[in-house]
Coordinates of C-alpha atoms and ligand atoms in Angstrom, one line a residue:
Chain A
M1 CA 11.5 -17.5 -15.5
A2 CA 8.2 -17.3 -13.9
S3 CA 9.5 -15.1 -11.2
G4 CA 11.0 -12.7 -13.7
V5 CA 7.6 -12.5 -15.3
G6 CA 6.1 -11.7 -11.9
E7 CA 8.5 -8.9 -11.3
S8 CA 8.0 -7.2 -14.6
I9 CA 4.3 -7.4 -14.1
T10 CA 4.4 -6.0 -10.6
S11 CA 6.2 -2.9 -11.8
S12 CA 3.5 -2.2 -14.4
S13 CA 0.8 -2.8 -11.8
T14 CA 2.4 -0.3 -9.4
Q15 CA 2.3 2.2 -12.2
F16 CA -1.3 1.5 -12.7
Q17 CA -2.1 1.9 -9.0
S18 CA -0.4 5.2 -8.8
S19 CA -2.2 6.5 -11.9
S20 CA -5.6 5.4 -11.0
A21 CA -7.9 7.2 -8.7
S22 CA -8.5 5.7 -5.3
S23 CA -12.0 4.7 -4.6
S24 CA -12.4 6.8 -1.5
N25 CA -10.4 9.8 -2.7
A26 CA -11.0 11.7 -5.8
N27 CA -7.4 12.9 -5.8
N28 CA -5.3 11.2 -8.5
D29 CA -2.2 11.3 -6.4
A30 CA -3.6 9.4 -3.5
G31 CA -2.3 6.1 -5.0
S32 CA 1.2 7.2 -4.4
F33 CA 0.5 7.1 -0.6
E34 CA -1.2 3.8 -0.5
C35 CA 0.3 0.9 1.4
N36 CA 1.7 -1.8 -0.9
I37 CA 0.1 -4.5 1.3
C38 CA -3.4 -3.4 2.3
F39 CA -3.8 -1.0 -0.7
E40 CA -5.3 1.6 1.7
L41 CA -3.8 5.0 2.6
A42 CA -0.8 4.1 4.7
Q43 CA -1.3 4.1 8.5
D44 CA 1.8 4.7 10.6
P45 CA 3.6 5.0 7.2
I46 CA 7.0 3.6 6.9
V47 CA 9.4 3.6 3.9
T48 CA 12.0 1.0 3.1
L49 CA 15.4 2.0 1.8
C50 CA 14.3 0.8 -1.7
G51 CA 11.5 3.5 -1.4
H52 CA 8.4 1.4 -1.0
L53 CA 5.7 2.6 1.3
Y54 CA 3.8 0.5 3.8
C55 CA 1.7 0.7 7.0
W56 CA 4.0 -0.3 9.8
P57 CA 1.6 -3.0 11.1
C58 CA 1.3 -4.4 7.5
L59 CA 5.0 -4.5 7.0
Y60 CA 5.7 -5.9 10.4
E61 CA 3.3 -8.7 9.9
W62 CA 4.8 -9.5 6.5
L63 CA 8.3 -9.6 7.8
H64 CA 7.6 -11.5 11.0
R65 CA 5.0 -14.0 10.1
H66 CA 5.0 -14.6 6.4
S67 CA 8.2 -13.6 4.6
R68 CA 10.8 -16.4 4.5
S69 CA 13.5 -14.0 4.0
Q70 CA 13.2 -10.4 5.1
E71 CA 12.4 -8.9 1.7
C72 CA 10.4 -6.0 0.3
P73 CA 7.1 -7.3 -1.0
V74 CA 7.3 -5.1 -4.1
C75 CA 10.9 -5.4 -5.2
K76 CA 12.3 -8.2 -3.1
A77 CA 15.2 -6.0 -1.8
L78 CA 16.5 -7.1 1.6
I79 CA 14.9 -5.2 4.4
Q80 CA 17.0 -4.2 7.4
K81 CA 14.9 -3.1 10.3
D82 CA 17.3 -0.4 11.4
K83 CA 17.2 1.1 7.9
L84 CA 13.4 1.7 7.8
V85 CA 12.3 5.3 7.7
P86 CA 9.0 6.3 9.3
L87 CA 7.1 9.1 7.7
Y88 CA 5.8 11.7 10.1
G89 CA 3.0 13.8 8.8
R90 CA 1.5 16.6 10.7
G91 CA -0.6 16.0 13.8
K92 CA -0.7 12.2 13.5
T93 CA 1.7 11.0 16.1
T94 CA -0.7 9.2 18.4
K95 CA -1.1 5.5 17.8
D96 CA -4.4 4.6 16.3
P97 CA -5.6 1.2 17.5
R98 CA -7.6 0.8 14.3
S99 CA -4.4 0.7 12.3
N100 CA -3.5 -2.7 13.8
P101 CA -4.9 -5.3 11.4
M102 CA -4.2 -8.1 13.9
P103 CA -5.4 -7.0 17.4
G104 CA -4.5 -10.4 18.9
F105 CA -1.0 -10.0 17.6
N106 CA 1.3 -7.5 19.4
I107 CA 3.0 -5.2 17.0
P108 CA 5.8 -3.2 18.5
N109 CA 6.2 0.5 18.1
R110 CA 7.1 1.8 14.7
P111 CA 10.9 2.3 14.4
A112 CA 11.9 5.9 15.1
G113 CA 13.4 8.2 12.5
Q114 CA 17.2 8.6 12.5
R115 CA 18.2 12.1 12.7
P116 CA 21.5 13.4 11.5
E117 CA 23.1 16.3 13.4
T118 CA 21.6 19.7 12.8
A119 CA 23.6 21.7 10.3
P120 CA 25.9 24.0 12.2
S121 CA 24.0 27.3 12.5
R122 CA 25.6 30.4 11.0
G123 CA 24.9 33.6 13.0
S124 CA 21.7 33.6 14.9
N125 CA 20.6 30.5 16.7
H126 CA 16.9 31.0 16.7
F127 CA 15.7 27.5 16.1
P128 CA 15.9 24.9 18.8
H129 CA 17.6 21.7 17.9
H130 CA 14.6 19.6 17.7
G131 CA 13.4 17.6 14.7
F132 CA 10.4 18.1 12.6
G133 CA 9.7 14.5 13.1
S134 CA 7.6 14.8 16.2
M135 CA 4.6 16.7 17.4
A136 CA 6.9 18.3 19.9
G137 CA 9.2 19.4 17.2
S138 CA 6.6 21.0 15.1
F139 CA 5.2 22.8 18.1
T140 CA 8.5 24.2 19.1
F141 CA 9.0 25.3 15.6
S142 CA 5.6 27.0 15.5
A143 CA 6.2 28.6 18.8
A144 CA 9.5 30.0 17.5
M145 CA 7.6 31.4 14.5
S146 CA 5.0 33.1 16.5
S147 CA 7.6 34.8 18.6
F148 CA 9.1 36.3 15.5
I149 CA 5.9 37.6 14.0
P150 CA 3.4 37.8 16.8
E151 CA 1.4 40.5 15.0
F152 CA 0.3 37.9 12.4
F153 CA -1.4 35.7 14.9
S154 CA -3.7 36.0 17.8
V155 CA -2.1 34.0 20.6
N156 CA -5.5 32.6 21.6
G157 CA -6.2 31.1 18.2
F158 CA -2.7 29.7 18.1
T159 CA -2.7 27.8 21.4
N160 CA -6.2 26.6 20.9
G161 CA -5.7 22.9 21.0
A162 CA -8.9 21.9 19.3
R163 CA -8.0 24.0 16.3
F164 CA -4.6 22.5 16.1
G165 CA -5.8 19.0 16.5
A166 CA -8.8 19.1 14.2
A167 CA -7.3 20.5 11.0
T168 CA -4.2 22.6 11.3
N169 CA -4.5 25.4 8.8
F170 CA -1.6 27.2 10.2
P171 CA 0.7 26.7 7.2
F172 CA -1.8 28.1 4.8
G173 CA -2.5 31.1 7.0
F174 CA 1.1 31.5 7.4
S175 CA 2.1 31.5 3.8
N176 CA -0.7 33.8 3.1
S177 CA 0.6 36.2 5.6
I178 CA 4.0 36.1 4.0
H179 CA 2.9 36.5 0.4
G180 CA -0.4 38.2 0.8
G181 CA 0.6 40.4 3.7
H182 CA -2.6 39.9 5.7
A183 CA -3.3 37.8 8.7
H184 CA -6.7 36.4 7.9
G185 CA -5.5 33.6 5.7
F186 CA -7.2 30.7 7.4
V187 CA -9.0 28.5 5.0
H188 CA -11.9 26.3 5.8
P189 CA -11.0 22.9 7.2
P190 CA -10.7 20.4 4.4
T191 CA -13.4 17.7 4.1
H192 CA -12.7 14.4 5.6
G193 CA -11.5 12.8 2.3
Q194 CA -9.0 15.5 1.6
Q195 CA -7.7 15.7 5.1
A196 CA -5.3 12.8 5.1
D197 CA -3.9 13.9 1.9
S198 CA -3.5 17.5 3.1
Y199 CA -1.3 16.3 6.0
L200 CA 1.3 15.3 3.5
K201 CA 1.0 18.5 1.5
M202 CA 1.4 20.4 4.8
L203 CA 4.5 18.6 5.6
F204 CA 6.1 19.7 2.3
L205 CA 4.7 23.2 2.8
M206 CA 6.2 23.3 6.3
I207 CA 9.6 22.3 4.9
G208 CA 9.3 24.9 2.2
V209 CA 8.4 27.7 4.6
F210 CA 11.2 26.6 6.9
V211 CA 13.7 26.8 4.1
I212 CA 12.5 30.3 3.1
L213 CA 12.6 31.5 6.7
T214 CA 16.1 30.1 7.2
L215 CA 17.2 32.1 4.1
I216 CA 15.5 35.2 5.5
W217 CA 16.9 35.0 9.0
A218 CA 20.3 33.4 8.3
Chain B
M1 CA 2.3 22.4 25.9
P2 CA -1.2 23.6 25.4
T3 CA -1.3 22.6 21.8
N4 CA -0.2 19.1 22.4
Q5 CA -2.7 18.8 25.2
G6 CA -5.5 19.9 23.0
F7 CA -4.7 17.2 20.5
Q8 CA -4.6 14.5 23.1
D9 CA -7.9 15.7 24.5
N10 CA -9.5 14.9 21.2
T11 CA -8.2 11.4 20.9
P12 CA -9.7 9.4 23.8
A13 CA -13.2 9.7 22.4
V14 CA -12.0 8.3 19.1
I15 CA -10.2 5.4 20.8
M16 CA -13.2 4.6 22.9
S17 CA -15.7 4.6 20.2
S18 CA -13.6 2.5 17.9
K19 CA -13.0 0.0 20.7
Q20 CA -16.6 -0.4 21.3
S21 CA -17.3 -1.0 17.7
L22 CA -14.5 -3.5 17.4
P23 CA -15.9 -7.0 17.0
A24 CA -13.9 -10.1 17.9
P25 CA -10.3 -10.1 16.6
K26 CA -11.0 -12.7 14.0
S27 CA -13.6 -10.7 12.2
V28 CA -11.5 -7.5 12.2
D29 CA -8.9 -9.6 10.4
T30 CA -11.5 -10.6 7.9
Q31 CA -12.5 -7.0 7.5
S32 CA -9.1 -6.0 6.3
V33 CA -9.1 -8.9 3.8
L34 CA -12.5 -7.7 2.5
K35 CA -11.3 -4.2 2.2
R36 CA -8.3 -5.3 0.2
L37 CA -10.4 -7.6 -2.1
Q38 CA -12.9 -4.8 -2.7
S39 CA -10.1 -2.4 -3.8
E40 CA -8.7 -5.1 -6.0
L41 CA -12.0 -5.6 -7.7
M42 CA -12.3 -1.9 -8.3
C43 CA -8.8 -1.9 -9.7
L44 CA -9.5 -4.8 -12.0
M45 CA -12.7 -3.4 -13.4
M46 CA -11.1 0.0 -14.1
S47 CA -8.0 -1.4 -15.6
G48 CA -9.7 -3.2 -18.4
D49 CA -6.7 -5.4 -19.1
P50 CA -7.4 -7.4 -22.3
G51 CA -7.4 -11.1 -21.9
I52 CA -8.0 -11.3 -18.1
S53 CA -11.0 -10.8 -15.9
A54 CA -12.1 -11.9 -12.4
F55 CA -15.2 -11.5 -10.3
P56 CA -16.3 -12.7 -6.8
E57 CA -18.7 -15.6 -6.7
E58 CA -22.2 -14.9 -5.5
E59 CA -22.3 -13.9 -1.8
N60 CA -18.7 -14.8 -1.1
I61 CA -16.0 -12.4 -1.8
M62 CA -13.4 -14.8 -0.5
S63 CA -13.9 -17.0 -3.6
W64 CA -13.5 -15.6 -7.1
K65 CA -13.8 -16.9 -10.7
G66 CA -11.4 -15.6 -13.2
T67 CA -10.8 -16.0 -16.9
I68 CA -7.7 -15.9 -19.0
L69 CA -7.5 -15.7 -22.7
G70 CA -4.5 -17.4 -24.4
S71 CA -2.1 -14.8 -25.7
T72 CA -1.7 -14.3 -29.5
E73 CA 1.1 -16.1 -31.1
T74 CA 1.1 -18.8 -28.5
V75 CA -0.3 -22.3 -28.9
F76 CA -3.1 -21.2 -26.5
E77 CA -4.2 -18.3 -28.8
G78 CA -8.0 -17.8 -28.7
M79 CA -8.6 -20.3 -25.9
E80 CA -10.5 -19.1 -22.9
Y81 CA -9.7 -20.7 -19.6
K82 CA -11.7 -20.4 -16.4
L83 CA -10.0 -20.4 -13.0
S84 CA -11.0 -20.4 -9.4
L85 CA -9.3 -18.3 -6.8
S86 CA -9.9 -18.9 -3.1
F87 CA -8.5 -16.5 -0.6
P88 CA -7.3 -17.5 2.9
T89 CA -8.3 -15.3 5.9
D90 CA -4.7 -14.1 6.2
Y91 CA -4.6 -12.8 2.6
P92 CA -2.6 -11.0 1.3
F93 CA 0.1 -12.4 3.6
K94 CA -0.6 -15.8 2.2
P95 CA -1.4 -16.4 -1.5
P96 CA -4.8 -17.5 -2.8
K97 CA -5.3 -21.0 -4.0
V98 CA -5.6 -20.8 -7.8
K99 CA -6.8 -23.7 -10.0
F100 CA -7.8 -24.1 -13.6
E101 CA -11.5 -25.0 -13.9
T102 CA -11.2 -25.6 -17.6
A103 CA -8.9 -28.5 -18.4
C104 CA -5.5 -27.0 -19.5
F105 CA -2.9 -29.0 -21.4
H106 CA 0.2 -27.4 -20.0
P107 CA 3.5 -28.6 -18.6
N108 CA 2.9 -26.8 -15.3
V109 CA -0.7 -27.7 -14.8
D110 CA -1.8 -31.1 -13.6
A111 CA -4.9 -33.1 -14.4
F112 CA -6.8 -31.5 -11.5
G113 CA -6.1 -28.0 -12.6
N114 CA -3.4 -27.3 -10.0
I115 CA -0.8 -24.8 -11.1
C116 CA 2.9 -24.9 -10.4
L117 CA 3.9 -21.3 -10.3
D118 CA 6.5 -19.9 -7.8
I119 CA 4.6 -16.7 -7.1
L120 CA 1.6 -18.8 -5.9
Q121 CA 3.9 -20.7 -3.5
D122 CA 7.2 -19.7 -2.0
Q123 CA 7.8 -16.6 -4.1
W124 CA 4.4 -15.1 -3.0
S125 CA 4.5 -11.5 -2.0
S126 CA 1.7 -9.5 -0.4
A127 CA 2.2 -6.8 -3.0
Y128 CA 0.8 -9.2 -5.7
D129 CA -2.9 -9.1 -6.4
V130 CA -5.5 -10.9 -8.5
R131 CA -4.5 -8.9 -11.5
T132 CA -0.8 -9.7 -11.3
I133 CA -1.6 -13.4 -10.6
L134 CA -3.8 -13.7 -13.7
L135 CA -1.3 -11.9 -15.9
S136 CA 1.5 -14.2 -14.5
I137 CA -0.6 -17.3 -15.4
Q138 CA -1.3 -15.8 -18.8
S139 CA 2.5 -15.4 -19.3
L140 CA 3.1 -18.9 -17.9
L141 CA 0.9 -20.4 -20.7
G142 CA 3.2 -19.1 -23.4
E143 CA 6.4 -19.6 -21.4
P144 CA 6.2 -22.9 -19.4
N145 CA 8.9 -24.1 -17.1
I146 CA 9.9 -27.3 -18.8
S147 CA 12.5 -28.4 -16.3
S148 CA 10.0 -29.2 -13.5
P149 CA 6.8 -30.2 -15.2
L150 CA 3.6 -31.5 -13.5
N151 CA 2.4 -32.8 -16.9
T152 CA 5.3 -34.6 -18.4
Q153 CA 3.4 -35.4 -21.6
A154 CA 2.9 -31.7 -22.3
A155 CA 6.5 -30.9 -21.4
A156 CA 7.7 -33.5 -23.9
L157 CA 5.5 -32.2 -26.6
W158 CA 6.3 -28.6 -26.1
S159 CA 9.2 -28.6 -28.5
N160 CA 6.8 -29.4 -31.3
Q161 CA 4.6 -26.4 -31.3
E162 CA 2.5 -27.5 -34.3
E163 CA 1.6 -30.8 -32.7
Y164 CA 1.1 -29.1 -29.3
R165 CA -1.4 -26.7 -30.8
K166 CA -3.4 -29.6 -32.2
M167 CA -3.4 -31.2 -28.8
V168 CA -4.6 -28.0 -27.2
L169 CA -7.5 -27.8 -29.6
K170 CA -8.3 -31.5 -29.2
L171 CA -8.3 -31.4 -25.4
F172 CA -10.0 -28.1 -24.9
K173 CA -13.5 -28.4 -23.4
P174 CA -15.1 -25.0 -22.7
A175 CA -16.6 -24.9 -19.3
S176 CA -20.4 -24.8 -19.2
Ligands
LIG1 ZN1 -1.2 -1.3 5.0
LIG2 ZN1 11.2 -2.4 -2.4

């Protein structure tokens, strides 16, 4: 009885969290990307099969030190470790020591993504068979792009590591160059608060651009 | 890969500075608890749920005072109950200790204010927060678990709601 009450209440509180603005971020959508354990923007984000988002260190600590059965803190679904899906945003693959809430407690690496076979390519085989999931994957993809349309990008600006690492505006510039037809589409780097959020947006944008390009060149 | 290299070049500085600023492990742990409690407080103040409220005690965010208003159409209607919540250093992995400060005549509350509620014990989840705890206790008031009572007298009287209400009114002592 009481647990039933707890569950129904939890679902309403989740709705509330996603509809309320985060304290550090003026964006109303930020709550959708908050860890369900620490309530901060998820670090080393990982998603359970039931769809609940956590920081990997937070979820690991819950599963290994405190949960009696391996269950999702939000919906109590059973969690299988090999069914966890990591979320790879852009440019954030290095491990950040600050994301570890328990420095004395050794948290293993986040489980890697499972990648189904690449769809059999029809006709041209321009894209290397690497995932989007890793830094290397995105870079290879970018490199492939630049070889198609080198006139849109100065090679210097492209391989400039600092620019890439600081705030990659490539997708914006790129989409501008497609739709607007000019190469000077670089926008100013987002402010610190927006930056984490824009990584997620960029991921979706990248996928969108990829789909469009596949259609064009297929 | 030049691009990758550039990214990695940027990171050591960040790692070093954060390592230098890292205090002893224990206080880092506490910091994440503080952060979470602060965001819960924000959440609670903005949500404006009717009938529940909570606020940290002076100078100690690890210990909160909460209030619950008895829901309408229950025998606890109109009663305001004060509670204390004390958070362990491994919160939210472990539940806070929650007690009634105001005497509460209820099947699942003992004479010392201890509450028997599964989500505060073995059914705790780190996704619960102060708000869900208080709302759960508010629901528990109107829907007690009669089968495993802490207060057998209250459990026995529960079937007679009219008499129960009289008892609630008689035993209620507002906290000063
Ligand atoms: Zn977290
Ligand atoms: Zn879940």
